[in-house]
GROMACS .gro file of C-alpha atoms in nm:
model
  385
    1UNK     CA    1  11.814   8.721   8.687
    2UNK     CA    2  11.523   8.937   8.581
    3UNK     CA    3  11.589   9.109   8.251
    4UNK     CA    4  11.370   9.409   8.174
    5UNK     CA    5  11.412   9.764   8.056
    6UNK     CA    6  11.193  10.072   8.011
    7UNK     CA    7  11.151  10.265   7.688
    8UNK     CA    8  10.939  10.565   7.587
    9UNK     CA    9  10.612  10.462   7.434
   10UNK     CA   10  10.503  10.531   7.078
   11UNK     CA   11  10.218  10.779   7.127
   12UNK     CA   12  10.060  10.679   6.797
   13UNK     CA   13  10.066  10.312   6.893
   14UNK     CA   14   9.892  10.397   7.221
   15UNK     CA   15   9.603  10.591   7.066
   16UNK     CA   16   9.408  10.293   7.198
   17UNK     CA   17   9.527  10.164   7.534
   18UNK     CA   18   9.747   9.859   7.480
   19UNK     CA   19   9.857   9.726   7.818
   20UNK     CA   20  10.039   9.416   7.692
   21UNK     CA   21  10.164   9.273   7.367
   22UNK     CA   22  10.403   9.012   7.228
   23UNK     CA   23  10.687   9.134   7.006
   24UNK     CA   24  10.960   8.951   6.815
   25UNK     CA   25  11.257   9.185   6.758
   26UNK     CA   26  11.577   9.042   6.601
   27UNK     CA   27  11.733   8.978   6.942
   28UNK     CA   28  11.447   8.753   7.049
   29UNK     CA   29  11.083   8.759   7.160
   30UNK     CA   30  10.974   8.989   7.442
   31UNK     CA   31  10.660   9.084   7.633
   32UNK     CA   32  10.594   9.459   7.621
   33UNK     CA   33  10.390   9.614   7.903
   34UNK     CA   34  10.250   9.962   7.951
   35UNK     CA   35  10.403  10.038   8.293
   36UNK     CA   36  10.094  10.122   8.497
   37UNK     CA   37  10.302  10.246   8.791
   38UNK     CA   38  10.393  10.554   8.587
   39UNK     CA   39  10.043  10.649   8.479
   40UNK     CA   40   9.892  10.900   8.432
   41UNK     CA   41  10.202  11.122   8.429
   42UNK     CA   42  10.380  10.938   8.149
   43UNK     CA   43  10.332  10.644   7.916
   44UNK     CA   44  10.639  10.421   7.940
   45UNK     CA   45  10.670  10.067   7.812
   46UNK     CA   46  10.842   9.796   8.015
   47UNK     CA   47  11.008   9.529   7.805
   48UNK     CA   48  11.041   9.185   7.969
   49UNK     CA   49  11.282   8.941   7.812
   50UNK     CA   50  11.247   8.663   8.068
   51UNK     CA   51  11.002   8.526   8.324
   52UNK     CA   52  11.166   8.671   8.639
   53UNK     CA   53  11.125   9.017   8.485
   54UNK     CA   54  10.758   8.949   8.420
   55UNK     CA   55  10.707   8.815   8.773
   56UNK     CA   56  10.861   9.135   8.910
   57UNK     CA   57  10.631   9.342   8.691
   58UNK     CA   58  10.331   9.148   8.821
   59UNK     CA   59  10.428   9.177   9.186
   60UNK     CA   60  10.508   9.549   9.165
   61UNK     CA   61  10.182   9.618   8.975
   62UNK     CA   62  10.342   9.738   8.654
   63UNK     CA   63  10.088   9.499   8.504
   64UNK     CA   64   9.772   9.424   8.702
   65UNK     CA   65   9.402   9.337   8.688
   66UNK     CA   66   9.271   8.982   8.703
   67UNK     CA   67   9.191   8.921   8.333
   68UNK     CA   68   9.517   9.078   8.212
   69UNK     CA   69   9.716   8.879   8.466
   70UNK     CA   70   9.576   8.569   8.299
   71UNK     CA   71   9.697   8.695   7.962
   72UNK     CA   72  10.035   8.793   8.108
   73UNK     CA   73  10.078   8.453   8.271
   74UNK     CA   74   9.992   8.281   7.944
   75UNK     CA   75  10.247   8.482   7.746
   76UNK     CA   76  10.504   8.433   8.025
   77UNK     CA   77  10.493   8.056   7.984
   78UNK     CA   78  10.514   8.100   7.606
   79UNK     CA   79  10.815   8.329   7.649
   80UNK     CA   80  10.995   8.062   7.850
   81UNK     CA   81  10.914   7.801   7.587
   82UNK     CA   82  11.020   8.010   7.287
   83UNK     CA   83  11.343   8.126   7.452
   84UNK     CA   84  11.430   7.773   7.562
   85UNK     CA   85  11.395   7.819   7.938
   86UNK     CA   86  11.249   7.564   8.181
   87UNK     CA   87  10.875   7.586   8.114
   88UNK     CA   88  10.766   7.400   8.427
   89UNK     CA   89  10.977   7.624   8.650
   90UNK     CA   90  10.848   7.934   8.472
   91UNK     CA   91  10.488   7.820   8.516
   92UNK     CA   92  10.539   7.765   8.888
   93UNK     CA   93  10.699   8.108   8.935
   94UNK     CA   94  10.422   8.285   8.748
   95UNK     CA   95  10.132   8.100   8.911
   96UNK     CA   96  10.239   8.205   9.261
   97UNK     CA   97  10.331   8.565   9.173
   98UNK     CA   98  10.000   8.693   9.315
   99UNK     CA   99   9.773   8.457   9.508
  100UNK     CA  100   9.422   8.601   9.484
  101UNK     CA  101   9.364   8.659   9.112
  102UNK     CA  102   9.262   8.316   8.985
  103UNK     CA  103   9.296   8.424   8.620
  104UNK     CA  104   9.675   8.426   8.656
  105UNK     CA  105   9.687   8.057   8.744
  106UNK     CA  106   9.429   7.985   8.472
  107UNK     CA  107   9.635   8.147   8.195
  108UNK     CA  108   9.954   7.981   8.315
  109UNK     CA  109   9.794   7.636   8.333
  110UNK     CA  110   9.640   7.656   7.987
  111UNK     CA  111   9.968   7.734   7.814
  112UNK     CA  112  10.171   7.495   8.030
  113UNK     CA  113   9.927   7.214   7.946
  114UNK     CA  114   9.938   7.299   7.575
  115UNK     CA  115  10.317   7.285   7.589
  116UNK     CA  116  10.312   6.950   7.771
  117UNK     CA  117  10.070   6.803   7.518
  118UNK     CA  118  10.285   6.921   7.227
  119UNK     CA  119  10.599   6.773   7.384
  120UNK     CA  120  10.426   6.436   7.421
  121UNK     CA  121  10.285   6.447   7.069
  122UNK     CA  122  10.601   6.557   6.889
  123UNK     CA  123  10.850   6.354   7.087
  124UNK     CA  124  11.025   6.645   7.252
  125UNK     CA  125  11.048   6.878   6.954
  126UNK     CA  126  11.115   7.204   7.136
  127UNK     CA  127  11.025   7.433   6.848
  128UNK     CA  128  10.690   7.266   6.786
  129UNK     CA  129  10.607   7.276   7.158
  130UNK     CA  130  10.708   7.643   7.178
  131UNK     CA  131  10.485   7.725   6.880
  132UNK     CA  132  10.197   7.544   7.047
  133UNK     CA  133  10.252   7.740   7.369
  134UNK     CA  134  10.253   8.073   7.186
  135UNK     CA  135   9.941   7.981   6.990
  136UNK     CA  136   9.762   7.897   7.314
  137UNK     CA  137   9.872   8.224   7.476
  138UNK     CA  138   9.736   8.415   7.180
  139UNK     CA  139   9.409   8.224   7.214
  140UNK     CA  140   9.384   8.324   7.582
  141UNK     CA  141   9.442   8.686   7.479
  142UNK     CA  142   9.183   8.674   7.200
  143UNK     CA  143   8.921   8.503   7.417
  144UNK     CA  144   8.960   8.765   7.689
  145UNK     CA  145   8.900   9.044   7.436
  146UNK     CA  146   8.590   8.866   7.307
  147UNK     CA  147   8.466   8.813   7.664
  148UNK     CA  148   8.505   9.183   7.735
  149UNK     CA  149   8.276   9.277   7.446
  150UNK     CA  150   8.008   9.029   7.551
  151UNK     CA  151   8.022   9.140   7.916
  152UNK     CA  152   7.959   9.495   7.804
  153UNK     CA  153   7.650   9.385   7.609
  154UNK     CA  154   7.510   9.183   7.899
  155UNK     CA  155   7.586   9.459   8.148
  156UNK     CA  156   7.407   9.724   7.945
  157UNK     CA  157   7.105   9.496   7.898
  158UNK     CA  158   7.091   9.432   8.274
  159UNK     CA  159   7.100   9.803   8.360
  160UNK     CA  160   6.830   9.875   8.104
  161UNK     CA  161   6.611   9.615   8.273
  162UNK     CA  162   6.687   9.732   8.627
  163UNK     CA  163   6.684  10.106   8.554
  164UNK     CA  164   6.493  10.191   8.235
  165UNK     CA  165   6.553  10.531   8.086
  166UNK     CA  166   6.927  10.579   8.058
  167UNK     CA  167   7.122  10.880   8.175
  168UNK     CA  168   7.309  10.656   8.418
  169UNK     CA  169   7.529  10.777   8.699
  170UNK     CA  170   7.768  10.490   8.767
  171UNK     CA  171   8.009  10.456   9.058
  172UNK     CA  172   8.310  10.230   9.010
  173UNK     CA  173   8.602  10.120   9.225
  174UNK     CA  174   8.965  10.051   9.135
  175UNK     CA  175   9.041  10.010   8.763
  176UNK     CA  176   8.842   9.774   8.541
  177UNK     CA  177   8.910   9.908   8.191
  178UNK     CA  178   9.136   9.827   7.899
  179UNK     CA  179   9.435   9.839   8.135
  180UNK     CA  180   9.317   9.513   8.298
  181UNK     CA  181   9.203   9.326   7.989
  182UNK     CA  182   9.275   9.201   7.644
  183UNK     CA  183   8.973   9.409   7.538
  184UNK     CA  184   8.791   9.708   7.686
  185UNK     CA  185   8.772   9.569   8.037
  186UNK     CA  186   8.504   9.442   8.273
  187UNK     CA  187   8.294   9.695   8.469
  188UNK     CA  188   8.448   9.988   8.281
  189UNK     CA  189   8.357   9.823   7.951
  190UNK     CA  190   7.990   9.845   8.052
  191UNK     CA  191   8.032  10.215   8.132
  192UNK     CA  192   8.215  10.259   7.802
  193UNK     CA  193   7.930  10.099   7.609
  194UNK     CA  194   7.680  10.328   7.784
  195UNK     CA  195   7.898  10.628   7.701
  196UNK     CA  196   7.921  10.525   7.337
  197UNK     CA  197   7.541  10.508   7.324
  198UNK     CA  198   7.507  10.852   7.483
  199UNK     CA  199   7.351  10.701   7.796
  200UNK     CA  200   7.622  10.766   8.058
  201UNK     CA  201   7.551  11.082   8.253
  202UNK     CA  202   7.840  11.062   8.500
  203UNK     CA  203   8.113  10.815   8.600
  204UNK     CA  204   8.198  10.847   8.968
  205UNK     CA  205   8.556  10.724   9.019
  206UNK     CA  206   8.665  10.611   9.364
  207UNK     CA  207   9.029  10.712   9.404
  208UNK     CA  208   9.094  10.365   9.552
  209UNK     CA  209   9.346  10.387   9.833
  210UNK     CA  210   9.621  10.312   9.892
  211UNK     CA  211   9.761  10.294   9.537
  212UNK     CA  212   9.502  10.515   9.369
  213UNK     CA  213   9.417  10.286   9.079
  214UNK     CA  214   9.093  10.478   9.035
  215UNK     CA  215   9.238  10.828   9.039
  216UNK     CA  216   9.545  10.733   8.834
  217UNK     CA  217   9.412  10.469   8.597
  218UNK     CA  218   9.033  10.478   8.568
  219UNK     CA  219   9.034  10.857   8.538
  220UNK     CA  220   9.311  10.824   8.277
  221UNK     CA  221   9.094  10.589   8.071
  222UNK     CA  222   8.779  10.795   8.123
  223UNK     CA  223   8.956  11.110   8.008
  224UNK     CA  224   9.088  10.938   7.696
  225UNK     CA  225   8.736  10.817   7.619
  226UNK     CA  226   8.583  11.162   7.664
  227UNK     CA  227   8.356  11.053   7.948
  228UNK     CA  228   8.205  11.288   8.202
  229UNK     CA  229   8.377  11.168   8.519
  230UNK     CA  230   8.450  11.285   8.874
  231UNK     CA  231   8.712  11.147   9.114
  232UNK     CA  232   8.618  11.114   9.480
  233UNK     CA  233   8.784  10.982   9.794
  234UNK     CA  234   8.669  10.633   9.886
  235UNK     CA  235   8.515  10.764  10.208
  236UNK     CA  236   8.296  11.014  10.016
  237UNK     CA  237   8.092  10.745   9.840
  238UNK     CA  238   7.839  10.725  10.123
  239UNK     CA  239   7.748  11.092  10.091
  240UNK     CA  240   7.689  11.043   9.718
  241UNK     CA  241   7.454  10.753   9.787
  242UNK     CA  242   7.268  10.955  10.050
  243UNK     CA  243   7.230  11.248   9.809
  244UNK     CA  244   7.077  11.023   9.543
  245UNK     CA  245   7.361  11.086   9.298
  246UNK     CA  246   7.437  10.721   9.211
  247UNK     CA  247   7.218  10.490   9.004
  248UNK     CA  248   7.434  10.176   9.016
  249UNK     CA  249   7.770  10.047   9.139
  250UNK     CA  250   7.980   9.844   8.893
  251UNK     CA  251   8.294   9.664   9.010
  252UNK     CA  252   8.520   9.388   8.883
  253UNK     CA  253   8.648   9.076   9.060
  254UNK     CA  254   8.974   8.894   9.119
  255UNK     CA  255   8.816   8.566   9.230
  256UNK     CA  256   8.457   8.447   9.263
  257UNK     CA  257   8.394   8.150   9.490
  258UNK     CA  258   8.141   7.876   9.420
  259UNK     CA  259   7.881   8.035   9.648
  260UNK     CA  260   7.914   8.371   9.470
  261UNK     CA  261   8.139   8.542   9.724
  262UNK     CA  262   8.358   8.793   9.542
  263UNK     CA  263   8.714   8.897   9.618
  264UNK     CA  264   8.779   9.242   9.472
  265UNK     CA  265   8.994   9.545   9.546
  266UNK     CA  266   8.970   9.637   9.913
  267UNK     CA  267   8.689   9.887   9.961
  268UNK     CA  268   8.440   9.693   9.749
  269UNK     CA  269   8.268   9.532  10.049
  270UNK     CA  270   8.178   9.862  10.222
  271UNK     CA  271   8.043   9.989   9.888
  272UNK     CA  272   7.818   9.684   9.869
  273UNK     CA  273   7.691   9.747  10.223
  274UNK     CA  274   7.620  10.113  10.141
  275UNK     CA  275   7.451  10.021   9.815
  276UNK     CA  276   7.224   9.769   9.989
  277UNK     CA  277   7.123  10.026  10.253
  278UNK     CA  278   7.041  10.284   9.987
  279UNK     CA  279   6.866  10.033   9.755
  280UNK     CA  280   7.117  10.086   9.473
  281UNK     CA  281   7.212   9.796   9.240
  282UNK     CA  282   7.557   9.652   9.311
  283UNK     CA  283   7.681   9.462   9.007
  284UNK     CA  284   7.999   9.257   8.965
  285UNK     CA  285   8.135   9.225   8.610
  286UNK     CA  286   8.399   8.958   8.547
  287UNK     CA  287   8.483   8.689   8.291
  288UNK     CA  288   8.395   8.328   8.369
  289UNK     CA  289   8.767   8.257   8.411
  290UNK     CA  290   8.744   8.450   8.739
  291UNK     CA  291   8.499   8.195   8.883
  292UNK     CA  292   8.680   7.942   9.102
  293UNK     CA  293   8.446   7.653   9.178
  294UNK     CA  294   8.724   7.498   9.385
  295UNK     CA  295   8.676   7.770   9.648
  296UNK     CA  296   8.352   7.694   9.832
  297UNK     CA  297   8.312   8.040   9.985
  298UNK     CA  298   8.484   8.362  10.073
  299UNK     CA  299   8.674   8.203  10.363
  300UNK     CA  300   8.854   7.979  10.113
  301UNK     CA  301   8.994   8.271   9.913
  302UNK     CA  302   9.350   8.368  10.003
  303UNK     CA  303   9.362   8.747  10.038
  304UNK     CA  304   9.696   8.896   9.937
  305UNK     CA  305   9.858   9.114  10.203
  306UNK     CA  306  10.056   9.400  10.050
  307UNK     CA  307  10.355   9.583  10.203
  308UNK     CA  308  10.274   9.831  10.478
  309UNK     CA  309  10.466  10.115  10.314
  310UNK     CA  310  10.191  10.139  10.051
  311UNK     CA  311   9.971  10.275  10.332
  312UNK     CA  312  10.225  10.468  10.539
  313UNK     CA  313  10.386  10.645  10.243
  314UNK     CA  314  10.260  10.839   9.943
  315UNK     CA  315  10.459  10.704   9.649
  316UNK     CA  316  10.674  10.938   9.447
  317UNK     CA  317  10.635  10.879   9.072
  318UNK     CA  318  10.944  10.715   8.922
  319UNK     CA  319  11.001  11.008   8.690
  320UNK     CA  320  11.015  11.240   8.992
  321UNK     CA  321  11.221  11.003   9.205
  322UNK     CA  322  11.483  10.982   8.932
  323UNK     CA  323  11.503  10.605   8.909
  324UNK     CA  324  11.302  10.296   8.983
  325UNK     CA  325  10.998  10.272   9.207
  326UNK     CA  326  10.947  10.246   9.579
  327UNK     CA  327  11.039  10.596   9.694
  328UNK     CA  328  10.772  10.761   9.906
  329UNK     CA  329  10.682  11.052  10.130
  330UNK     CA  330  10.591  10.936  10.483
  331UNK     CA  331  10.237  11.010  10.601
  332UNK     CA  332  10.261  10.809  10.924
  333UNK     CA  333  10.524  10.798  11.202
  334UNK     CA  334  10.838  10.599  11.131
  335UNK     CA  335  10.779  10.239  11.233
  336UNK     CA  336  10.399  10.261  11.222
  337UNK     CA  337  10.237   9.925  11.148
  338UNK     CA  338   9.987   9.909  10.862
  339UNK     CA  339   9.705   9.673  10.770
  340UNK     CA  340   9.707   9.647  10.393
  341UNK     CA  341   9.495   9.369  10.241
  342UNK     CA  342   9.480   9.403   9.864
  343UNK     CA  343   9.124   9.271   9.853
  344UNK     CA  344   8.812   9.220  10.060
  345UNK     CA  345   8.529   8.968  10.028
  346UNK     CA  346   8.171   9.065   9.939
  347UNK     CA  347   7.909   8.799  10.022
  348UNK     CA  348   7.654   8.710   9.752
  349UNK     CA  349   7.353   8.842   9.945
  350UNK     CA  350   7.486   9.198   9.898
  351UNK     CA  351   7.503   9.169   9.519
  352UNK     CA  352   7.234   9.243   9.267
  353UNK     CA  353   7.400   9.039   8.992
  354UNK     CA  354   7.718   8.890   8.855
  355UNK     CA  355   7.773   8.957   8.483
  356UNK     CA  356   7.999   8.734   8.276
  357UNK     CA  357   8.053   8.697   7.903
  358UNK     CA  358   7.808   8.404   7.909
  359UNK     CA  359   7.523   8.582   8.080
  360UNK     CA  360   7.399   8.716   8.412
  361UNK     CA  361   7.315   8.543   8.736
  362UNK     CA  362   7.067   8.726   8.960
  363UNK     CA  363   7.003   8.666   9.241
  364UNK     CA  364   7.353   8.541   9.308
  365UNK     CA  365   7.332   8.183   9.434
  366UNK     CA  366   7.558   7.881   9.428
  367UNK     CA  367   7.318   7.695   9.198
  368UNK     CA  368   7.282   7.990   8.965
  369UNK     CA  369   7.657   8.038   8.939
  370UNK     CA  370   7.712   7.667   8.875
  371UNK     CA  371   7.450   7.678   8.599
  372UNK     CA  372   7.625   7.978   8.444
  373UNK     CA  373   7.957   7.793   8.446
  374UNK     CA  374   7.794   7.488   8.287
  375UNK     CA  375   7.649   7.718   8.021
  376UNK     CA  376   7.999   7.857   7.968
  377UNK     CA  377   8.131   7.512   7.887
  378UNK     CA  378   7.836   7.438   7.656
  379UNK     CA  379   7.864   7.772   7.476
  380UNK     CA  380   7.508   7.886   7.556
  381UNK     CA  381   7.522   8.261   7.622
  382UNK     CA  382   7.160   8.313   7.722
  383UNK     CA  383   7.098   8.539   8.019
  384UNK     CA  384   6.954   8.408   8.344
  385UNK     CA  385   6.789   8.673   8.558
   0.00000   0.00000   0.00000
């Protein structure tokens, strides 16, 4: 049975956004999440004491975002190991919690494999294997934070080359900040670096229907960072492009196929089409762990289908509903069917570049992406444009 509970957050501890951390209270280790379903109205932490609770948090989007799902999956396997649960069963549950974000399976596999290796080496010593699993989870977390910083550097350098002069007006979709990462994020980290250098003129924030991750989460992070930002409906982006109010589009990714096709939050593909028509750079920012060379192209990426009520109802915040999540105000007739893919696929020919922690590939080609992944394994972080 899933074992989790909510608790008020420590405002001082959240002066910097901390979406996930490992804690070891006297009653046993736990994974503490900033419950993103409750933002921006309130900052509440969700404490997961077992893997079913973490799986529920992943599936209900209390914790979300491809890189952070990798970190969450890694700590989930470690939690099972340290608490003495079945690690293989836990890994299987976590890996299939959400099908599109490849980082989740990556984080799970790394810690599961570290645990297996420790079991073989130490002859079944559970404590040694659990320690190895936790150490590997912490390494996944640390590496994601380091990748975030390098992506920001490469992203800023790319924009300076494409659009010299600064004063950038960036449009972004969904949430790609510290709430999805062990560090400062992916696309939002680039905007944050520009802001820190005094070179961000305006962040345009797509509200991102149906769950409003832009309006609720990106705007929340932008406000905390003191950025100049404006929220807009997804369907208003075209008028901004036509008015010449956008210099570049920056988005994240949940899975990148071998040919460079990108699965990202639904609504990304029409933005890419609009950007191409208006000759505006469309840049994907994601860690190399999001690249899945086992998927040949976009058709090989499984796109998660979310419940229809996310479209036919406006959710009521848990604090207003009184308990739990899932309550909503109908905005469509009772029984209306809804099409609700979580992601869409953008083909590589619509992208200006893909930015990873190991460099940039532009134009986006299968060969260029393969070279970038090879460079990732060799540790060479040179840019390729």
